Amino acid sequence: MRYSLGGVLTALLAIAPAVVVAGDDDWESPVYRYFFQYPLPIPPTAEVKATYTNETTGISIDFYELKIKAFSGQPYPNLGPASLVGYDGVSPGPTFKMTRGREALVRFVNEYSRPSAVHLHGSFSRAPFDGWAEDTIDPGQYKDYYFPNHQPARTLWYHDHAIHITAVNAYYGQAGFYILQDPAEEARLGLPQGRYDVPLMLQAKQYQSNGQLFSPESERTSLYGDVIHVNGQPWPYLKVEPRKYRFRLLDAAISRTFQLSLTEAGKSTKLPFTVVAADAGYMSRPVTTTSLYLAMAERYEIIVDFAAYKGKNITMKNARDVMKDEDYAGTDRVMQFVVGQTVTDTSNNGPPPSTLASLDLPTPKSTIDQRFKFERTNGEWRINGVGFADVQNRILAKPRRGLTELWELENSSGGWSHPIHIHLVDFQIVSRSGGRGAVTPYEAAALKDVVLLGTNEKVTVLAKYAPWDGVYMFHCHNLVHEDHDMMGAFNITALKDFGYPESTRFIDPMEQRWRAKDYTGTDLATVEGTTLPFFSSLDAYAHADEVDEALDEYHATRVEGQTTTASAARVAASSSSTAGSTTTRAASSTSTSAARSSSSSSTRTSTTRTSSSSTLRTSTTRAATTTRT
């Protein structure tokens, strides 16, 4: 029998799955015709509702309350409104402007119809306040998240982290900036401040013909989006003075990586700008570049000098063919800066100093402790073949508290990239092979909590797993991948005979007393008189530096099963300096209930994870003598 070529192609197309592949000139959304015609929105600032100061420690804790609720936006001026969900009914959510050393208690109230969980990305929060994916806030409930604000100044962000629906919740609006500032550092560095310090949240979304969002709920690979948003507005403009500005860049897209550059409108030459900070805060030195990779969840702070461009327009652009992401007609542009003629304030307008910060780098080591392969297996996203739903096996690493580990991360695919986020720690990117072949200069000068694992790349990252013990997550921050099921956990094991007095243990992210509760309203008098004093009494964060130093001394002076004289002396000194605290010691086989899972029907099961040396039990450890009110 003979077959014509046309007949064979017709037959193949008939049985092939329908795949939409758009070229650079195409749209998935309705064509958007309003480039650079609407101003950049600036998110409102979160307001303090109450404050308590601990008379013993002198540390203040501020109370905030945000409500997760539906609202409408108007991304397309010529179409109907889009249904959105945001913190306090705005997206991006209110910006937290925090001062280093002032702690925070943030009450999130869920007034929407889906569960939520909240992760403060970039914070060394204790495990029950870190946004464990199954620790959800159901509709009609609230949860109090206790945040430290004791780390070096940095740009953090808060966003949804609910199991299997993170992509949907974040895409529809549950994300916001959380800026931790150190006034002394700001004064020393002299970088742009105030209205010259501008947060820019980049996102990419897709719309239907009626103006509503196209949902990522049924996506299993990626939703790249063909409409670029900055602070919630498609392709906005910002009027700037001809002077230096600081821009805090955040990629909050669920699947798109950017490669950013600046050009004068109508020209192709890329303009230089200076990178001064990354995920974990100020870099060791400023790095001047003309191009910057910005993957999902990464943050960089850049200084742009508009002095030479009076009366001109400068366009922030995105490269084509970035990490195999799908390109569309408008995805090569991000926003535009309209440069004026006059400078109204010349303060903090000088060059950045040649040295920005002294980084607390992990102790160097060459032996790889953990190898993780991020891959797609039988249509599912996995880490070393394990998904987060595999409760008995999802704890993939057990670093000892206070020790440094070198992790190798591998992406053997040429079809997609994986931005990898490790909770709790700041890490150093040590090496990159394959793909782009090297650590970029701005990565090398920084500490990070997200690394872009590009197509066919292998990366090593070095981190000290401290200061806390407990169970935390690590995962791909392409949120479609994370939801389906490229997420694992690591258990920072407690140390036998550590001896440092800790009044409360926070090992278990699912410990019941910290879980969400039914919301019946907030009485600020109760918050001031009872709630804030209770959280302050936990002493969860105030001595992070002392704990870190004690961990170093513990590992330097202690032989397993013995305590040296120096170590004993240190413990005695620590005990006397923390008088009145309730000391809790835990063995290395710490009990947790982190193996609990929540299925799509919200059913939780208790399971046991067995290792070669010990059993990770599902009981809950409670050590504080106080009862929460």
XYZ file of C-alpha atoms in Angstrom:
629
model
C 0.000 0.000 0.000
C 1.235 3.470 -0.855
C 0.947 6.509 1.392
C 1.256 10.109 0.310
C 3.359 12.454 2.449
C 0.358 14.718 2.882
C -1.783 11.829 4.036
C 0.774 10.744 6.617
C 1.096 14.278 8.012
C -2.673 14.619 8.189
C -2.937 11.343 10.089
C -0.172 12.315 12.512
C -1.716 15.696 13.210
C -5.060 14.038 13.842
C -3.665 11.896 16.656
C -1.142 14.395 18.060
C -2.080 16.288 21.261
C -3.133 19.881 20.744
C -0.189 22.098 21.663
C -0.338 25.851 21.337
C 3.036 27.248 20.316
C 3.154 30.976 19.803
C 5.866 32.891 18.014
C 7.445 36.199 18.995
C 4.736 38.205 17.215
C 1.749 36.323 18.634
C -0.614 36.846 21.538
C -2.420 34.336 23.721
C -4.273 37.181 25.453
C -6.248 39.877 23.668
C -3.866 42.300 21.963
C -2.780 45.004 24.417
C -2.402 48.431 22.786
C -1.550 50.657 25.740
C 2.193 50.216 26.204
C 3.702 52.810 28.578
C 0.450 54.786 28.794
C -0.441 54.124 32.442
C 1.663 55.115 35.464
C 3.439 52.643 37.721
C 1.349 51.962 40.851
C 3.148 52.106 44.193
C 1.718 49.682 46.788
C 0.429 51.172 50.047
C 2.452 50.774 53.230
C 1.280 48.266 55.846
C 0.168 49.988 59.052
C 1.140 49.058 62.601
C -1.977 48.364 64.673
C -0.379 47.824 68.097
C 3.076 47.648 69.727
C 4.560 46.001 72.786
C 8.076 46.510 74.167
C 9.667 43.864 76.344
C 11.043 45.673 79.398
C 13.708 43.031 79.978
C 15.118 42.769 76.453
C 14.102 46.202 75.178
C 12.896 44.585 71.949
C 9.661 45.883 70.450
C 7.142 43.760 68.575
C 4.674 45.400 66.186
C 1.271 43.958 65.304
C -0.199 44.051 61.806
C -3.369 42.579 60.370
C -4.008 41.836 56.691
C -7.114 40.300 55.191
C -7.028 38.010 52.170
C -10.000 38.987 50.036
C -11.342 39.258 46.515
C -11.333 42.476 44.535
C -11.514 43.639 40.910
C -8.803 45.158 38.733
C -8.782 46.723 35.289
C -5.661 45.564 33.419
C -7.299 46.121 30.013
C -8.972 49.528 29.760
C -11.072 48.327 26.802
C -12.288 45.055 28.349
C -14.170 43.987 31.446
C -12.619 43.897 34.925
C -10.485 41.001 36.154
C -11.308 39.132 39.350
C -8.305 39.153 41.696
C -7.484 38.122 45.262
C -5.012 40.048 47.374
C -3.850 41.055 50.802
C -6.201 43.807 52.009
C -7.768 43.691 48.557
C -4.782 45.069 46.648
C -2.060 43.498 44.523
C 0.783 43.778 45.179
C -0.187 43.661 48.826
C 0.754 46.432 51.256
C 4.516 46.902 51.579
C 5.948 46.197 55.005
C 8.691 48.708 55.806
C 10.478 47.167 58.754
C 13.362 48.300 60.927
C 16.002 45.743 61.790
C 15.653 44.654 65.425
C 11.901 45.345 65.707
C 10.011 42.063 65.560
C 6.590 41.652 63.977
C 3.433 39.650 64.523
C 1.332 39.627 61.374
C -2.227 38.292 61.547
C -3.461 37.030 58.184
C -7.242 36.622 58.004
C -8.675 34.530 55.183
C -11.850 36.130 53.858
C -11.628 34.311 50.530
C -13.016 30.928 49.434
C -9.689 29.062 49.041
C -7.170 28.000 51.683
C -4.012 30.083 52.008
C -0.631 29.827 53.679
C 1.894 32.635 53.952
C 5.671 32.419 53.505
C 7.932 35.350 54.322
C 10.547 34.664 51.683
C 14.060 35.540 52.824
C 13.381 35.347 56.556
C 14.888 32.903 59.041
C 11.477 32.420 60.617
C 10.921 29.573 63.035
C 9.378 26.485 61.422
C 5.730 27.020 62.505
C 5.802 30.550 61.028
C 7.641 29.745 57.803
C 4.595 28.913 55.676
C 4.787 25.111 55.570
C 2.568 24.218 52.597
C 0.125 22.078 54.583
C -0.183 24.617 57.406
C -3.114 26.301 55.708
C -5.506 29.049 56.768
C -8.963 27.898 55.747
C -11.696 30.375 54.807
C -12.971 32.072 57.960
C -9.728 31.437 59.861
C -6.680 33.478 60.829
C -3.089 32.704 61.704
C -0.554 34.808 63.596
C 2.881 34.712 61.967
C 5.788 35.729 64.185
C 8.615 37.256 62.129
C 12.143 38.070 63.403
C 13.487 41.098 61.481
C 16.925 40.449 62.985
C 18.793 39.621 59.769
C 20.893 42.080 57.761
C 18.841 44.580 55.756
C 17.313 43.060 52.618
C 14.342 42.980 50.261
C 12.048 40.144 51.270
C 8.594 39.342 49.992
C 5.564 37.549 51.357
C 3.419 35.291 49.238
C 1.056 32.358 49.312
C 2.452 28.862 49.876
C -0.680 26.679 50.140
C -0.300 23.060 49.119
C -1.052 22.418 45.419
C -2.592 25.890 44.836
C 0.362 28.220 45.371
C 0.499 29.061 41.659
C -3.191 29.975 41.519
C -3.153 32.029 44.724
C 0.036 33.938 43.894
C -0.983 34.489 40.252
C -4.304 36.022 41.254
C -2.581 38.484 43.575
C -1.313 37.064 46.872
C 2.180 38.597 46.944
C 3.756 41.707 48.432
C 7.036 43.376 49.424
C 8.563 43.169 52.905
C 11.511 45.547 53.130
C 13.873 45.196 56.076
C 15.965 48.322 56.605
C 18.909 49.174 58.832
C 19.065 52.960 59.344
C 22.756 52.870 60.302
C 23.636 50.920 57.149
C 21.573 53.251 54.983
C 23.348 56.288 56.421
C 26.757 54.681 55.883
C 26.159 53.653 52.281
C 24.380 56.780 51.072
C 22.289 54.966 48.461
C 19.034 56.447 47.111
C 16.238 56.529 49.673
C 12.655 57.641 50.051
C 10.901 58.361 46.757
C 14.120 57.422 44.921
C 13.918 53.884 46.293
C 11.240 52.088 44.259
C 10.044 48.456 44.514
C 9.281 46.789 41.181
C 7.359 43.498 41.226
C 7.488 41.820 37.803
C 4.835 39.307 36.755
C 3.596 37.710 33.540
C -0.052 36.740 33.077
C -2.511 35.623 30.426
C -6.038 36.950 29.839
C -9.277 35.799 28.273
C -11.264 37.759 25.705
C -13.546 39.222 28.408
C -10.648 40.656 30.434
C -10.627 37.903 33.054
C -7.410 36.071 33.881
C -6.694 32.736 32.258
C -6.232 30.439 35.252
C -3.111 28.299 35.772
C -5.146 25.749 37.734
C -5.041 23.103 35.001
C -1.434 23.817 33.976
C 1.096 21.053 34.480
C 4.222 22.444 32.765
C 4.355 26.268 32.879
C 2.217 29.343 32.329
C 4.638 31.898 30.932
C 2.117 34.680 30.321
C 2.189 37.184 27.490
C 1.185 40.316 29.437
C 4.030 41.740 31.540
C 2.981 43.528 34.729
C 4.981 45.752 37.056
C 3.326 46.361 40.420
C 0.088 45.044 38.919
C -0.001 47.321 35.867
C 0.756 46.051 32.338
C 3.764 47.826 30.825
C 3.652 51.004 32.949
C 5.760 54.142 32.879
C 7.440 55.963 35.759
C 8.414 59.625 35.734
C 11.906 60.029 37.165
C 14.288 62.896 37.822
C 17.690 63.025 36.084
C 19.537 61.509 39.051
C 20.213 58.110 40.663
C 17.405 55.763 41.674
C 17.408 52.468 43.510
C 15.027 49.838 42.106
C 14.192 46.725 44.126
C 13.524 44.097 41.484
C 11.413 41.029 42.287
C 10.314 38.346 39.844
C 6.910 37.282 41.191
C 5.849 35.545 37.969
C 4.786 31.945 38.391
C 6.830 30.611 35.429
C 8.769 33.343 33.588
C 12.439 34.225 33.985
C 13.626 37.636 32.808
C 16.930 38.828 31.387
C 16.701 42.566 31.919
C 18.471 45.463 30.236
C 17.995 49.208 29.752
C 18.026 51.071 26.455
C 17.258 54.572 25.314
C 13.944 54.532 23.424
C 14.529 53.907 19.743
C 18.108 52.688 20.243
C 19.608 49.253 20.798
C 22.703 50.014 22.900
C 22.362 48.578 26.397
C 22.992 51.071 29.189
C 25.048 50.209 32.281
C 23.514 49.939 35.739
C 24.912 48.847 39.102
C 23.773 45.871 41.185
C 24.177 46.516 44.919
C 22.049 43.903 46.673
C 20.561 40.450 46.142
C 18.242 38.061 47.991
C 20.138 38.179 51.295
C 20.885 41.894 51.270
C 23.853 44.024 50.316
C 26.547 42.407 48.212
C 30.221 42.533 49.086
C 30.787 45.071 46.316
C 28.787 46.815 43.595
C 28.746 45.091 40.207
C 28.178 47.089 37.038
C 26.464 45.229 34.210
C 24.272 45.770 31.154
C 22.199 42.611 31.623
C 20.668 40.848 34.625
C 19.007 37.450 34.935
C 16.009 37.603 37.264
C 14.345 34.234 37.909
C 11.159 33.543 39.818
C 11.468 34.692 43.467
C 14.906 36.300 42.985
C 15.477 39.846 44.179
C 18.142 42.285 43.100
C 18.569 45.950 43.953
C 20.024 48.073 41.184
C 21.160 51.689 40.930
C 20.257 53.473 37.695
C 21.636 56.933 36.951
C 19.321 58.951 34.690
C 21.480 62.114 34.811
C 22.604 61.846 31.181
C 19.096 61.330 29.820
C 17.157 64.544 30.559
C 13.985 64.690 28.529
C 14.411 61.153 27.174
C 12.684 57.830 27.687
C 14.560 54.764 28.944
C 12.987 51.355 28.374
C 13.504 48.337 30.598
C 13.623 45.413 28.197
C 13.567 41.644 28.422
C 15.654 39.423 26.168
C 14.198 36.861 23.794
C 14.763 33.107 24.254
C 15.434 33.305 27.991
C 15.773 29.808 29.438
C 13.428 28.321 26.820
C 10.515 30.420 28.089
C 7.863 31.062 25.442
C 8.128 34.486 23.816
C 5.185 36.608 22.707
C 4.653 39.941 20.991
C 5.179 42.096 24.085
C 7.381 40.001 26.354
C 10.523 41.799 25.172
C 9.445 44.959 27.046
C 8.811 45.545 30.755
C 8.299 49.250 31.500
C 9.525 52.732 30.610
C 11.170 55.552 32.574
C 10.266 59.101 31.506
C 13.183 61.308 32.514
C 12.422 64.886 33.519
C 14.601 68.015 33.410
C 14.980 68.914 37.081
C 16.474 67.341 40.209
C 14.584 68.375 43.331
C 16.755 66.528 45.889
C 20.478 65.802 45.545
C 20.890 63.795 48.769
C 22.098 60.186 48.505
C 22.980 60.725 44.869
C 26.672 59.847 44.895
C 28.430 56.724 43.656
C 28.025 53.602 45.791
C 31.050 52.785 47.946
C 33.498 50.220 46.579
C 32.758 47.937 49.545
C 29.122 47.466 50.518
C 29.078 44.747 53.175
C 31.178 42.071 54.792
C 29.379 38.870 53.895
C 29.010 36.140 56.502
C 30.190 33.435 54.121
C 29.856 29.762 55.029
C 33.038 27.859 55.860
C 34.505 26.599 52.563
C 34.376 22.893 51.810
C 34.845 20.756 48.711
C 33.068 17.514 49.594
C 29.497 17.393 48.307
C 27.052 16.437 51.053
C 23.832 16.183 49.047
C 23.024 15.708 45.353
C 19.570 16.668 44.097
C 18.291 16.140 40.582
C 15.322 18.239 39.514
C 13.508 16.454 36.711
C 10.216 15.534 35.112
C 9.339 11.862 35.454
C 6.239 10.372 33.825
C 4.739 13.834 33.534
C 5.380 14.684 37.195
C 7.923 17.107 38.654
C 10.283 15.426 41.109
C 13.431 15.887 43.221
C 15.526 12.712 43.135
C 12.397 10.934 41.946
C 10.410 12.003 45.038
C 7.426 14.354 45.181
C 6.134 16.263 48.195
C 3.054 14.029 48.320
C 5.340 11.079 49.086
C 5.121 11.773 52.796
C 7.264 8.876 53.951
C 10.213 9.905 51.775
C 9.979 13.667 51.246
C 12.511 14.563 53.954
C 15.498 14.385 51.647
C 18.250 15.752 53.903
C 19.104 15.919 57.607
C 21.840 18.498 58.073
C 23.088 18.772 61.648
C 22.225 22.067 63.255
C 25.046 24.562 62.860
C 27.043 22.662 60.238
C 27.819 23.750 56.701
C 26.790 21.558 53.782
C 27.593 21.692 50.074
C 24.613 20.764 47.907
C 24.789 19.931 44.208
C 21.663 20.839 42.225
C 21.203 19.378 38.756
C 18.847 20.130 35.873
C 19.595 17.752 33.014
C 16.766 19.090 30.850
C 17.156 21.415 27.910
C 13.457 22.260 27.926
C 12.997 24.296 31.097
C 14.808 25.951 33.982
C 14.260 25.598 37.724
C 14.812 28.476 40.180
C 15.600 26.612 43.406
C 14.680 28.132 46.776
C 16.027 26.741 50.053
C 14.062 28.003 53.044
C 15.657 29.409 56.231
C 19.252 29.813 55.005
C 21.324 32.221 52.937
C 23.710 30.363 50.648
C 26.764 31.014 48.519
C 26.682 29.953 44.873
C 30.012 28.148 44.509
C 29.998 26.822 40.951
C 27.949 26.377 37.776
C 28.690 23.982 34.933
C 26.843 23.285 31.698
C 24.306 25.800 30.392
C 25.697 29.285 31.024
C 28.872 27.687 32.378
C 29.790 30.050 35.214
C 28.572 31.937 38.253
C 27.676 35.484 37.197
C 29.642 38.351 38.809
C 26.568 39.625 40.649
C 25.861 36.118 41.992
C 29.494 35.718 43.088
C 29.365 38.933 45.136
C 26.178 37.968 46.965
C 24.486 35.594 49.340
C 21.286 34.136 47.964
C 18.216 32.094 48.831
C 17.236 31.345 45.208
C 19.533 30.102 42.451
C 18.576 29.904 38.799
C 19.264 26.330 37.736
C 19.234 26.919 34.008
C 18.721 24.459 31.197
C 21.324 21.670 31.332
C 23.023 23.241 34.342
C 24.590 21.855 37.495
C 25.118 24.242 40.408
C 26.698 23.854 43.844
C 25.549 25.956 46.792
C 27.086 26.230 50.257
C 25.046 27.026 53.363
C 25.285 26.854 57.129
C 22.128 25.199 58.442
C 21.469 27.500 61.361
C 20.551 29.119 63.634
C 17.421 27.036 64.264
C 16.589 23.368 64.167
C 13.343 22.135 62.650
C 11.784 20.985 59.396
C 11.815 23.281 56.360
C 11.086 23.082 52.628
C 13.128 23.487 49.462
C 11.624 23.518 46.003
C 11.479 24.828 42.472
C 9.961 28.324 42.393
C 8.307 27.810 39.051
C 5.063 27.545 40.993
C 3.470 25.167 38.498
C 6.382 22.796 39.103
C 6.173 23.315 42.867
C 2.465 22.523 42.953
C 2.996 19.338 40.927
C 5.182 18.228 43.063
C 8.778 19.503 42.862
C 9.205 20.188 46.549
C 11.052 18.389 49.315
C 11.916 18.950 52.959
C 15.009 18.912 55.130
C 15.198 18.327 58.869
C 17.848 20.346 60.682
C 18.433 17.886 63.493
C 18.642 18.979 67.092
C 21.995 18.489 68.821
C 22.419 16.155 71.752
C 23.758 18.023 74.769
C 23.931 21.355 72.953
C 23.040 22.913 76.272
C 22.171 26.377 75.039
C 19.074 27.522 76.957
C 16.105 27.926 74.626
C 12.820 28.755 76.315
C 10.673 27.323 73.504
C 11.281 24.782 70.769
C 9.862 25.388 67.286
C 10.850 22.178 65.505
C 7.517 21.106 64.060
C 5.947 23.304 61.340
C 2.577 21.634 61.982
C 2.548 21.968 65.774
C -1.107 22.367 66.664
C -0.910 25.361 68.987
C 0.475 27.571 66.199
C -2.109 26.482 63.628
C -4.852 28.700 62.180
C -7.935 29.351 64.289
C -11.478 30.547 63.623
C -11.654 34.321 63.258
C -14.183 36.210 65.355
C -12.592 39.642 65.137
C -9.524 41.349 66.574
C -9.564 43.192 69.885
C -6.485 45.424 69.937
C -6.603 45.744 73.729
C -6.198 41.960 73.967
C -3.450 42.055 71.365
C -1.521 44.690 73.330
C -2.141 43.245 76.763
C -1.942 39.496 76.115
C -1.020 38.367 72.617
C 2.105 40.455 72.035
C 3.530 39.892 75.550
C 3.032 36.143 75.048
C 4.934 36.025 71.761
C 7.638 38.278 73.178
C 8.066 35.867 76.108
C 8.911 33.016 73.726
C 12.353 34.530 73.132
C 12.264 33.048 69.636
C 14.652 35.365 67.816
C 16.414 37.872 70.066
C 19.554 35.781 70.622
C 20.095 34.489 67.069
C 23.699 35.713 66.947
C 24.496 34.146 70.326
C 22.941 30.850 69.218
C 24.999 30.939 66.057
C 28.215 31.526 68.004
C 27.306 28.775 70.469
C 26.770 26.374 67.566
C 30.212 27.199 66.190
C 31.817 26.573 69.568
C 29.818 23.380 70.050
C 31.118 21.882 66.808
C 34.648 23.199 67.364
C 35.086 21.847 70.877
C 32.839 18.853 71.242
C 33.582 15.230 70.414
C 30.459 13.126 69.852
C 29.264 11.788 73.199
C 31.565 14.117 75.214
C 31.578 17.741 76.231
C 34.918 19.493 76.559
C 35.767 21.831 79.404
C 35.546 24.853 77.108
C 32.137 23.811 75.882
C 30.885 23.282 79.429
C 32.158 26.732 80.418
C 30.389 28.295 77.456
C 27.123 26.599 78.349
C 27.405 27.815 81.938
C 28.019 31.371 80.775
C 25.097 31.180 78.385
C 22.820 29.872 81.104
C 23.683 32.712 83.458
C 23.108 35.322 80.746
C 19.678 33.912 79.942
C 18.345 33.676 83.480
C 14.732 32.717 83.852
C 14.465 30.786 80.606
C 13.281 27.195 80.503
C 16.006 25.027 79.037
C 15.000 22.232 76.704
C 17.451 19.682 75.408
C 16.603 17.462 72.470
C 18.416 14.463 71.064
C 19.419 14.255 67.450
C 16.431 11.994 66.744
C 14.085 14.961 67.268
C 10.376 14.141 67.179
C 8.273 16.119 64.727
C 4.993 15.866 62.896
C 6.417 17.322 59.696
C 5.553 14.140 57.871
C 1.875 14.952 58.076
C 0.273 15.469 54.692
C -2.795 17.209 53.389
C -4.477 15.819 50.321
C -6.581 17.888 47.972
C -9.595 17.036 50.137
C -7.749 18.461 53.175
C -7.366 15.033 54.804
C -4.227 14.819 56.941
C -2.500 11.543 57.666
C 0.203 10.677 60.149
C 3.076 8.681 58.751
C 6.522 7.493 59.722
C 9.745 8.229 57.904
C 12.371 5.581 58.642
C 16.074 6.129 58.072
C 19.037 3.811 58.545
C 19.883 5.269 61.929
C 16.694 6.558 63.484
C 12.977 6.966 63.071
C 11.443 10.387 62.484
C 8.308 10.072 64.571
C 5.110 12.000 64.025
C 4.606 13.113 67.606
C 4.737 16.781 68.455
C 7.374 18.291 70.721
C 6.172 21.047 73.034
C 8.622 22.583 75.407
C 7.315 25.928 76.601
C 5.695 26.176 79.987
C 3.468 29.045 78.871
C 0.066 28.619 77.259
C -0.893 30.748 74.279
C -3.713 33.204 74.789
